[in-house]
Amino acid sequence: MKEYTTERIRNIALVSHSGAGKTMLTEAVLHYLGVTTRMGSVQDGTTISDFEDEEKRRQLSLSTAMIPVEYREHKINFLDTPGYTDFVGEVISALYVADGAVVVVDAVAGVEVGTEVAWSYADKFGRARFLLINKMDRENANFQQVLDQAREIFEARFLPLQLPWGAGEGFQGVVDLLTMKAYVGPENAEQDIPAELADAAEEARMELIEAAAEGDDALLEKYLEGEALTAEEIVQGLRGVIAQGDYIPVLVAAGEKKIGLQRLLDLIVDLMPSPADVPPVKAQGPDGEVELKADDAGPLAAYVWKTTADPFVGKITYFKVVSGVLKNDIRVWNANREIEERISNLAVMRGKEQISVPLLHAGDLGTVPKLGETATGDTLCDKGFSVKVSMPEYPTALYRVAVAPQSQADSAKLGPTLSRLAEEDPTLSWYHDGSTKQTILQGMGDQHIDVAIRKARTKFQLNLETEPVKVPYRETITKTGQAQYRHKKQTGGADEADVSLLNEIEEGDPAAHFRLTDEMDLIMSTFSKSFASLGGFIAGDADV
């Protein structure tokens, strides 16, 4: 793979609800560009993105896969994320290091729960994005219905850059409103716009030009004066409004059939921001907060957004070069652990394939194996300028289960293995409950926990059993009680006393549920004069 400078890099997260077609979209892109000779299949377990055994078994993406491709002298780092909401931590990590996102929506199912979750995090991180209405070749596909639904759900201005030519079995290609051409079939052959779509295309293009004019004062003035904008000026204006989040471009495709792919890649290169175009990353420096711009001339800072355990290579650390240039065979400073680590075998990943590179420029994504102490969320930098990039906020656990080793040999591996799993996945955690003597593993859902347990067995040779989580009951007083005791005391006569103790429970702070009061009702009876003359109880005798 060639060397790419910051302005020629595009980091794009593919996000959606499960089943919208992200993985097959990346598979189609790889085949369309000639990276692969055969297009893989999710059902056959032959895709580049879903290379883990568990992903093949479930036919489901479980972790984010890096898919870098080269197109028009640019490098596009696709991050293929899981769509199942149990694995939302992977989506958060990918969007945190991406500079833009393609939100993929099924043309039949429309906007779903996973779509809304991913959209909310793209909003939170301020990511420019496209809305890609995929699977237009499916029966009952409806472009306008999905677009109307998106407009109703999301607080955004959607701007169609393409119109579909047909739908379902009649889907032939896309009508592009920038080039005013149609692109037909898997070869994306360029043709004139069909007559039946000409009026709709002209009307939609006028909206596009108006949006582009908003992105630049000079273009707006030119537009208001009635002058026509050139193709380059339209692209320039659209880049501005897209980067600011003022408009969300809407595209169409049939990923598995490779229809619409060429223009998707063109628009990513032309309209999506490079790392140099996004706001600086805030970090904690030696003298307070600093801003790190994606610039080769800046101080070195590489943020670790993901770590995995490979049974053959060992630990693999995924990072983004936030600032500076990261070279091979150098020593860097881990600002979080305050230790040095050696960078060797610098690479970029394509699925599970490691592609060696001599260096990575600011804004690029890469990997390095066998960093002994570095964990997800750490920052690698120059020792002379220590900086820490903060981690994003991950959701708290929603589901938990008790786990126990199956054998005595597994017991010694329990703590270290669960810690390694939690290090790889910030939404996974564990603790030992001293009250119930159980080890609790918690995550985002039952699928999430099940995958973690299977990973413990396949990657770390730890066999775990599961059991229900016990409730740590504790005894306490829950209702009013009363007791009576007759105390006899001989002092020269027949003297006795009745002592009654009454404990009442009162409603108190809801957080405490109740509180106890130490009110004692002391009733004395049949006192003789001789007993009373002693002065009653000695101090402390009545302290029950």
Coordinates of C-alpha atoms in Angstrom, one line a residue:
M1 CA 0.0 0.0 0.0
K2 CA 1.2 3.5 -0.9
E3 CA 2.0 6.2 1.6
Y4 CA -0.9 8.7 2.0
T5 CA -0.7 12.2 3.5
T6 CA -3.4 13.7 5.8
E7 CA -5.4 15.5 3.1
R8 CA -5.7 12.3 1.1
I9 CA -7.1 10.2 3.9
R10 CA -10.8 9.5 4.6
N11 CA -11.7 7.7 7.8
I12 CA -15.3 6.5 7.3
A13 CA -17.4 4.5 9.8
L14 CA -20.1 2.3 8.3
V15 CA -23.0 2.2 10.9
S16 CA -26.5 0.9 10.8
H17 CA -29.0 -1.5 12.3
S18 CA -28.1 -5.1 12.0
G19 CA -28.8 -6.5 8.5
A20 CA -28.8 -3.3 6.6
G21 CA -25.9 -4.5 4.5
K22 CA -22.7 -2.9 5.7
T23 CA -20.5 -5.9 5.5
M24 CA -21.6 -6.9 2.0
L25 CA -21.1 -3.3 1.0
T26 CA -17.5 -3.4 2.0
E27 CA -17.2 -6.8 0.3
A28 CA -18.6 -5.4 -2.9
V29 CA -16.2 -2.4 -2.7
L30 CA -13.2 -4.7 -2.3
H31 CA -14.3 -6.8 -5.3
Y32 CA -15.2 -3.7 -7.4
L33 CA -11.8 -2.2 -6.9
G34 CA -10.0 -5.5 -7.7
V35 CA -8.7 -6.0 -4.2
T36 CA -10.3 -9.4 -4.1
T37 CA -10.8 -11.8 -7.0
R38 CA -14.0 -13.3 -5.5
M39 CA -16.8 -11.6 -3.6
G40 CA -17.4 -13.2 -0.2
S41 CA -20.6 -14.1 1.5
V42 CA -21.9 -13.6 5.0
Q43 CA -23.8 -16.9 4.8
D44 CA -20.7 -18.8 3.7
G45 CA -18.4 -17.1 6.3
T46 CA -16.1 -15.8 3.5
T47 CA -16.2 -12.0 4.0
I48 CA -13.1 -10.0 4.7
S49 CA -14.8 -8.1 7.6
D50 CA -16.3 -11.0 9.5
F51 CA -13.1 -13.1 10.0
E52 CA -13.6 -14.3 13.6
D53 CA -14.9 -17.8 14.1
E54 CA -17.8 -16.6 16.2
E55 CA -18.8 -14.1 13.5
K56 CA -18.8 -16.8 10.9
R57 CA -20.9 -19.1 13.2
R58 CA -23.5 -16.4 14.0
Q59 CA -23.4 -14.8 10.5
L60 CA -23.2 -11.5 12.4
S61 CA -20.6 -8.8 12.8
L62 CA -19.4 -8.7 16.4
S63 CA -16.5 -6.3 16.2
T64 CA -15.3 -3.4 14.1
A65 CA -13.2 -4.4 11.1
M66 CA -10.8 -2.0 9.3
I67 CA -11.1 -2.1 5.5
P68 CA -8.7 0.3 3.9
V69 CA -9.0 0.8 0.1
E70 CA -7.2 3.0 -2.5
Y71 CA -9.3 5.0 -4.9
R72 CA -8.4 8.0 -7.0
E73 CA -5.1 8.6 -5.2
H74 CA -6.8 8.6 -1.9
K75 CA -7.0 6.1 1.0
I76 CA -10.4 5.4 2.4
N77 CA -10.3 3.6 5.8
F78 CA -13.7 2.0 6.1
L79 CA -14.7 0.9 9.6
D80 CA -17.3 -1.9 9.3
T81 CA -19.1 -1.8 12.7
P82 CA -21.6 -4.3 14.2
G83 CA -25.3 -3.4 13.9
Y84 CA -26.6 -5.4 16.8
T85 CA -27.1 -3.1 19.8
D86 CA -25.4 -5.4 22.2
F87 CA -22.1 -4.4 20.6
V88 CA -22.7 -0.6 20.7
G89 CA -19.2 -0.1 22.3
E90 CA -17.7 -1.0 18.9
V91 CA -19.8 1.6 17.2
I92 CA -18.8 4.3 19.7
S93 CA -15.1 3.5 19.3
A94 CA -15.3 3.6 15.5
L95 CA -17.2 6.9 15.4
Y96 CA -14.8 8.4 17.9
V97 CA -11.8 8.0 15.6
A98 CA -13.7 8.3 12.2
D99 CA -14.0 11.7 10.5
G100 CA -17.2 10.9 8.8
A101 CA -19.9 8.2 8.7
V102 CA -22.1 6.5 6.2
V103 CA -25.4 5.6 7.9
V104 CA -26.7 2.6 5.9
V105 CA -30.5 2.0 5.9
D106 CA -32.4 -0.9 4.5
A107 CA -34.7 0.3 1.7
V108 CA -37.4 -2.0 2.9
A109 CA -37.1 -2.0 6.7
G110 CA -36.3 1.7 6.9
V111 CA -34.9 3.4 10.0
E112 CA -34.6 1.0 12.9
V113 CA -33.4 1.0 16.5
G114 CA -29.8 0.5 15.7
T115 CA -29.9 3.3 13.1
E116 CA -31.1 5.7 15.8
V117 CA -28.5 4.6 18.3
A118 CA -25.7 5.0 15.8
W119 CA -27.1 8.4 14.6
S120 CA -27.1 9.7 18.2
Y121 CA -23.4 8.9 18.7
A122 CA -22.6 10.5 15.3
D123 CA -24.4 13.6 16.6
K124 CA -22.5 13.5 19.9
F125 CA -19.1 13.4 18.1
G126 CA -20.1 15.9 15.5
R127 CA -19.4 13.6 12.5
A128 CA -20.3 14.5 9.0
R129 CA -22.4 11.8 7.4
F130 CA -24.2 10.4 4.4
L131 CA -27.5 8.5 4.5
L132 CA -27.2 5.5 2.2
I133 CA -30.5 3.9 1.3
N134 CA -29.2 0.4 0.5
K135 CA -30.8 -2.8 -1.0
M136 CA -32.9 -0.9 -3.5
D137 CA -33.0 -4.1 -5.5
R138 CA -35.2 -5.9 -2.9
E139 CA -38.9 -6.4 -3.2
N140 CA -40.9 -3.6 -1.6
A141 CA -37.9 -1.2 -1.6
N142 CA -39.2 2.3 -1.3
F143 CA -36.7 5.2 -1.5
Q144 CA -39.2 8.0 -0.8
Q145 CA -40.8 6.3 2.1
V146 CA -37.5 5.7 3.9
L147 CA -36.4 9.3 3.2
D148 CA -39.7 10.6 4.7
Q149 CA -39.3 8.4 7.7
A150 CA -35.7 9.7 8.3
R151 CA -36.9 13.3 8.0
E152 CA -39.6 12.6 10.6
I153 CA -37.3 10.9 13.1
F154 CA -34.0 12.8 12.9
E155 CA -33.6 16.6 13.4
A156 CA -31.6 17.1 10.2
R157 CA -32.0 18.5 6.7
F158 CA -31.6 15.7 4.2
L159 CA -30.4 16.5 0.7
P160 CA -30.7 13.9 -2.0
L161 CA -27.6 13.8 -4.2
Q162 CA -29.0 10.8 -6.1
L163 CA -32.3 9.4 -7.2
P164 CA -33.0 5.7 -7.8
W165 CA -33.7 4.4 -11.3
G166 CA -36.4 1.9 -10.5
A167 CA -36.9 -0.3 -7.4
G168 CA -37.0 -4.0 -6.6
E169 CA -36.4 -6.2 -9.6
G170 CA -36.6 -3.1 -11.7
F171 CA -33.7 -1.3 -10.0
Q172 CA -31.2 -0.4 -12.7
G173 CA -29.0 2.2 -11.3
V174 CA -28.7 5.7 -9.8
V175 CA -29.2 9.2 -11.1
D176 CA -26.5 11.4 -9.8
L177 CA -27.5 15.1 -9.4
L178 CA -23.9 16.4 -9.3
T179 CA -22.9 15.0 -12.7
M180 CA -26.5 14.8 -14.0
K181 CA -25.8 11.4 -15.4
A182 CA -27.2 7.9 -14.7
Y183 CA -24.9 5.0 -13.6
V184 CA -26.3 1.7 -14.5
G185 CA -25.6 -1.9 -13.4
P186 CA -22.7 -3.4 -11.5
E187 CA -20.3 -1.8 -14.0
N188 CA -21.7 1.6 -13.1
A189 CA -21.9 2.4 -16.8
E190 CA -22.5 6.2 -17.4
Q191 CA -25.7 7.0 -19.4
D192 CA -28.0 9.9 -20.0
I193 CA -30.8 10.4 -17.4
P194 CA -33.9 8.6 -18.6
A195 CA -36.7 10.8 -19.8
E196 CA -39.1 9.7 -17.0
L197 CA -36.7 11.0 -14.3
A198 CA -35.5 14.2 -16.0
D199 CA -38.0 16.6 -14.4
A200 CA -37.5 15.1 -10.9
A201 CA -33.7 15.3 -11.4
E202 CA -33.8 19.0 -12.4
E203 CA -36.0 19.9 -9.5
A204 CA -33.8 18.0 -7.0
R205 CA -30.6 19.6 -8.5
M206 CA -31.9 23.1 -7.8
E207 CA -32.2 22.2 -4.1
L208 CA -28.7 20.8 -4.2
I209 CA -27.3 24.1 -5.8
E210 CA -29.1 26.2 -3.2
A211 CA -27.6 24.1 -0.4
A212 CA -24.1 24.4 -1.9
A213 CA -24.5 28.2 -2.1
E214 CA -25.1 28.3 1.6
G215 CA -21.7 26.8 2.3
D216 CA -19.7 29.8 1.0
D217 CA -20.5 33.6 1.1
A218 CA -18.9 34.1 -2.3
L219 CA -21.0 31.3 -3.8
L220 CA -24.1 32.6 -2.2
E221 CA -23.6 36.1 -3.7
K222 CA -22.9 34.6 -7.1
Y223 CA -26.0 32.4 -6.9
L224 CA -28.3 35.3 -5.8
E225 CA -27.0 37.4 -8.7
G226 CA -28.3 34.7 -11.0
E227 CA -24.9 33.3 -12.1
A228 CA -24.5 29.6 -12.6
L229 CA -22.2 27.7 -10.3
T230 CA -19.6 25.4 -11.8
A231 CA -19.3 21.8 -10.8
E232 CA -16.2 22.6 -8.7
E233 CA -18.0 25.4 -6.9
I234 CA -20.9 23.1 -6.1
V235 CA -18.6 20.5 -4.6
Q236 CA -16.7 23.2 -2.7
G237 CA -20.0 24.5 -1.2
L238 CA -21.3 21.1 -0.4
R239 CA -18.1 20.2 1.5
G240 CA -18.7 23.1 3.8
V241 CA -22.3 22.4 4.6
I242 CA -21.7 18.7 5.0
A243 CA -18.7 19.2 7.4
Q244 CA -20.8 21.5 9.5
G245 CA -23.7 19.1 9.6
D246 CA -26.1 21.6 8.0
Y247 CA -27.1 19.0 5.4
I248 CA -27.1 15.2 5.2
P249 CA -26.6 13.9 1.6
V250 CA -28.8 11.0 0.6
L251 CA -27.4 8.3 -1.7
V252 CA -28.8 5.0 -3.1
A253 CA -27.3 1.7 -3.8
A254 CA -27.7 -2.1 -4.1
G255 CA -24.5 -3.1 -2.3
E256 CA -24.5 -6.8 -3.1
K257 CA -25.0 -6.1 -6.8
K258 CA -22.4 -3.4 -6.7
I259 CA -24.8 -0.8 -8.1
G260 CA -24.0 2.7 -7.0
L261 CA -20.5 1.9 -5.6
Q262 CA -18.5 4.1 -7.9
R263 CA -20.4 7.2 -7.1
L264 CA -20.4 6.4 -3.4
L265 CA -16.6 6.3 -3.5
D266 CA -16.4 9.4 -5.6
L267 CA -18.6 11.3 -3.1
I268 CA -16.6 10.1 -0.1
V269 CA -13.4 11.5 -1.7
D270 CA -15.0 14.7 -2.9
L271 CA -17.3 15.6 0.0
M272 CA -16.2 13.9 3.2
P273 CA -13.7 15.7 5.4
S274 CA -10.1 14.6 5.7
P275 CA -8.6 14.4 9.2
A276 CA -7.2 17.9 8.6
D277 CA -10.7 19.3 8.0
V278 CA -12.2 18.3 11.4
P279 CA -11.9 20.3 14.6
P280 CA -8.7 19.7 16.7
V281 CA -8.8 16.9 19.4
K282 CA -8.6 18.2 22.9
A283 CA -6.1 16.5 25.2
Q284 CA -4.5 16.9 28.6
G285 CA -0.9 18.2 28.2
P286 CA 1.9 18.8 30.7
D287 CA 0.6 22.3 31.4
G288 CA -3.1 21.8 31.0
E289 CA -5.5 21.3 28.1
V290 CA -4.0 21.3 24.6
E291 CA -5.5 21.0 21.1
L292 CA -4.1 18.5 18.7
K293 CA -4.5 19.2 15.0
A294 CA -4.0 16.4 12.4
D295 CA -0.7 17.8 11.2
D296 CA 2.6 16.0 10.5
A297 CA 4.5 19.0 12.1
G298 CA 2.6 18.6 15.4
P299 CA 3.7 16.6 18.4
L300 CA 3.3 12.9 18.2
A301 CA 0.0 11.6 19.7
A302 CA -1.6 8.3 18.8
Y303 CA -4.8 7.3 20.5
V304 CA -5.5 3.6 21.1
W305 CA -9.1 2.9 20.3
K306 CA -9.1 -0.9 20.2
T307 CA -7.1 -3.9 21.3
T308 CA -7.6 -7.5 20.4
A309 CA -5.9 -10.9 21.2
D310 CA -4.8 -12.9 18.2
P311 CA -4.0 -16.6 18.9
F312 CA -1.0 -16.4 16.5
V313 CA 0.3 -12.8 16.6
G314 CA -0.7 -12.1 20.2
K315 CA -2.0 -8.7 21.3
I316 CA -2.8 -6.2 18.5
T317 CA -3.2 -2.5 19.3
Y318 CA -5.3 -0.4 17.0
F319 CA -4.7 3.4 17.0
K320 CA -5.3 6.7 15.3
V321 CA -2.4 9.0 14.7
V322 CA -4.0 12.2 16.1
S323 CA -1.0 14.4 15.5
G324 CA 2.5 14.0 14.2
V325 CA 4.0 11.1 12.2
L326 CA 4.4 7.6 13.7
K327 CA 7.4 5.7 12.3
N328 CA 8.4 2.0 12.5
D329 CA 11.1 0.9 15.0
I330 CA 10.9 3.7 17.4
R331 CA 10.2 4.0 21.1
V332 CA 7.2 5.9 22.3
W333 CA 5.9 7.0 25.7
N334 CA 2.6 5.7 27.1
A335 CA 1.3 8.8 28.9
N336 CA -1.4 6.8 30.8
R337 CA 0.9 4.0 32.1
E338 CA 4.0 6.2 32.2
I339 CA 6.2 3.6 30.5
E340 CA 8.0 3.2 27.2
E341 CA 6.8 0.9 24.4
R342 CA 8.6 -0.1 21.3
I343 CA 6.9 0.3 17.9
S344 CA 7.8 -2.5 15.5
N345 CA 5.9 -4.2 12.7
L346 CA 3.8 -1.2 12.0
A347 CA 0.9 -2.1 9.8
V348 CA -2.6 -1.4 8.6
M349 CA -5.2 -4.1 8.9
R350 CA -7.6 -5.2 6.2
G351 CA -9.8 -7.6 8.0
K352 CA -7.3 -10.0 9.6
E353 CA -4.6 -9.3 7.0
Q354 CA -1.7 -7.2 8.2
I355 CA -0.2 -4.8 5.6
S356 CA 3.2 -3.5 6.6
V357 CA 3.9 0.2 6.3
P358 CA 7.1 2.2 7.2
L359 CA 5.1 5.1 8.7
L360 CA 1.7 6.6 9.2
H361 CA 0.9 10.3 8.7
A362 CA -1.4 12.4 10.9
G363 CA -5.0 11.3 10.8
D364 CA -4.2 7.7 9.6
L365 CA -5.3 4.5 11.3
G366 CA -2.9 1.6 12.0
T367 CA -1.9 -1.3 14.2
V368 CA 1.1 -2.6 16.1
P369 CA 1.5 -6.0 17.7
K370 CA 2.8 -7.0 21.1
L371 CA 2.6 -3.8 23.1
G372 CA 2.8 -5.3 26.6
E373 CA 1.2 -2.7 28.8
T374 CA -0.8 -0.5 26.4
A375 CA -4.6 -0.8 26.7
T376 CA -7.6 0.7 25.0
G377 CA -7.9 4.4 25.8
D378 CA -4.2 5.0 26.2
T379 CA -2.2 7.6 24.3
L380 CA 1.2 7.0 22.8
C381 CA 3.4 10.1 22.4
D382 CA 6.9 11.6 22.7
K383 CA 8.3 11.4 26.2
G384 CA 9.2 15.0 26.0
F385 CA 5.6 16.1 25.4
S386 CA 3.3 13.8 27.3
V387 CA -0.4 14.2 26.3
K388 CA -3.5 12.1 27.1
V389 CA -6.5 12.0 24.8
S390 CA -9.6 11.2 26.8
M391 CA -11.8 8.2 26.1
P392 CA -15.4 8.5 25.0
E393 CA -18.1 7.8 27.5
Y394 CA -19.4 4.2 27.2
P395 CA -22.9 3.1 28.4
T396 CA -23.1 1.2 31.7
A397 CA -23.9 -2.5 31.7
L398 CA -27.5 -3.6 31.3
Y399 CA -27.2 -7.4 31.7
R400 CA -25.2 -9.6 34.1
V401 CA -24.5 -13.2 34.9
A402 CA -22.5 -15.2 37.4
V403 CA -19.6 -17.1 36.0
A404 CA -17.4 -19.9 37.5
P405 CA -14.5 -21.9 36.2
Q406 CA -15.3 -25.5 35.2
S407 CA -12.2 -26.9 36.7
Q408 CA -9.5 -26.2 39.3
A409 CA -7.1 -25.6 36.4
D410 CA -9.4 -22.9 35.1
S411 CA -9.5 -21.1 38.4
A412 CA -6.1 -19.6 38.1
K413 CA -7.0 -18.1 34.7
L414 CA -10.3 -16.6 35.7
G415 CA -9.2 -13.1 36.9
P416 CA -6.5 -12.5 34.2
T417 CA -8.8 -13.7 31.4
L418 CA -11.8 -11.6 32.4
S419 CA -9.5 -8.6 32.7
R420 CA -8.2 -9.1 29.2
L421 CA -11.7 -9.4 27.9
A422 CA -12.7 -6.2 29.7
E423 CA -9.6 -4.5 28.3
E424 CA -10.6 -5.3 24.8
D425 CA -14.2 -4.1 25.3
P426 CA -15.0 -1.0 27.4
T427 CA -18.7 -2.0 27.7
L428 CA -17.7 -5.3 29.4
S429 CA -16.8 -5.5 33.1
W430 CA -16.5 -7.9 35.9
Y431 CA -16.3 -8.0 39.7
H432 CA -16.3 -10.4 42.6
D433 CA -19.3 -10.2 45.0
G434 CA -18.0 -10.9 48.5
S435 CA -21.5 -11.4 49.9
T436 CA -22.5 -14.1 47.5
K437 CA -19.0 -15.4 46.7
Q438 CA -19.8 -15.1 43.0
T439 CA -17.9 -13.7 40.1
I440 CA -20.2 -11.4 38.1
L441 CA -19.7 -10.7 34.4
Q442 CA -21.7 -7.8 33.0
G443 CA -22.3 -6.3 29.6
M444 CA -24.9 -4.9 27.2
G445 CA -27.0 -8.0 26.7
D446 CA -27.2 -11.8 26.6
Q447 CA -25.6 -12.0 23.2
H448 CA -22.7 -9.8 24.4
I449 CA -22.1 -12.0 27.4
D450 CA -22.4 -15.2 25.4
V451 CA -19.8 -14.0 22.9
A452 CA -17.4 -13.0 25.7
I453 CA -17.7 -16.4 27.4
R454 CA -17.1 -18.2 24.0
K455 CA -14.1 -15.9 23.4
A456 CA -12.7 -16.8 26.8
R457 CA -12.7 -20.4 25.7
T458 CA -11.4 -20.1 22.2
K459 CA -8.8 -17.4 22.7
F460 CA -7.7 -17.9 26.3
Q461 CA -8.6 -21.6 26.9
L462 CA -10.8 -20.7 29.9
N463 CA -13.9 -22.8 30.3
L464 CA -16.7 -21.0 32.2
E465 CA -20.0 -22.1 33.6
T466 CA -22.9 -19.7 34.2
E467 CA -25.4 -19.5 36.9
P468 CA -28.1 -17.0 38.1
V469 CA -26.9 -14.0 40.1
K470 CA -27.7 -14.4 43.7
V471 CA -29.3 -11.6 45.7
P472 CA -27.2 -10.7 48.8
Y473 CA -30.0 -10.8 51.5
R474 CA -29.2 -9.2 54.8
E475 CA -31.3 -9.6 58.0
T476 CA -32.9 -6.5 59.5
I477 CA -36.0 -5.4 61.6
T478 CA -39.0 -5.0 59.3
K479 CA -42.0 -4.5 61.6
T480 CA -43.0 -3.3 65.0
G481 CA -42.1 -5.6 67.9
Q482 CA -42.7 -5.6 71.7
A483 CA -41.3 -7.6 74.5
Q484 CA -41.9 -7.6 78.3
Y485 CA -39.7 -8.7 81.2
R486 CA -40.5 -8.8 84.9
H487 CA -37.4 -8.1 87.0
K488 CA -37.5 -9.2 90.6
K489 CA -35.1 -7.6 93.2
Q490 CA -35.0 -8.4 96.9
T491 CA -34.2 -5.4 99.1
G492 CA -35.8 -6.4 102.3
G493 CA -39.2 -6.8 100.8
A494 CA -41.0 -8.3 97.9
D495 CA -40.2 -5.7 95.2
E496 CA -40.5 -6.2 91.4
A497 CA -40.5 -4.2 88.2
D498 CA -42.1 -4.7 84.7
V499 CA -39.9 -3.4 81.8
S500 CA -41.4 -3.2 78.3
L501 CA -39.3 -2.4 75.2
L502 CA -41.1 -1.1 72.1
N503 CA -39.2 -0.6 68.8
E504 CA -41.2 1.1 66.1
I505 CA -40.3 1.4 62.4
E506 CA -41.1 4.7 60.6
E507 CA -41.0 5.6 56.9
G508 CA -38.0 7.7 56.1
D509 CA -35.8 8.6 53.2
P510 CA -36.9 6.4 50.2
A511 CA -33.2 5.6 49.5
A512 CA -32.9 4.2 53.1
H513 CA -36.5 2.6 53.0
F514 CA -36.9 2.9 56.8
R515 CA -35.1 4.0 60.0
L516 CA -35.2 2.7 63.5
T517 CA -36.0 4.8 66.6
D518 CA -34.9 4.0 70.1
E519 CA -38.0 4.8 71.9
M520 CA -38.4 2.9 75.1
D521 CA -41.6 2.7 77.1
L522 CA -40.6 1.9 80.6
I523 CA -43.4 0.9 82.9
M524 CA -42.7 0.3 86.6
S525 CA -45.2 -1.3 88.9
T526 CA -45.6 -2.5 92.5
F527 CA -42.7 -0.5 93.8
S528 CA -42.2 -0.8 97.5
K529 CA -41.2 2.3 99.4
S530 CA -37.9 0.7 100.3
F531 CA -37.1 0.1 96.6
A532 CA -38.0 3.6 95.6
S533 CA -35.9 5.0 98.3
L534 CA -32.8 3.5 96.6
G535 CA -33.2 6.2 93.9
G536 CA -34.6 4.0 91.1
F537 CA -32.4 2.3 88.6
I538 CA -28.6 2.7 88.8
A539 CA -27.3 4.6 85.7
G540 CA -27.0 2.2 82.9
D541 CA -29.4 -0.4 84.2
A542 CA -32.3 0.9 82.0
D543 CA -30.1 1.3 78.9
V544 CA -31.6 -1.6 76.9

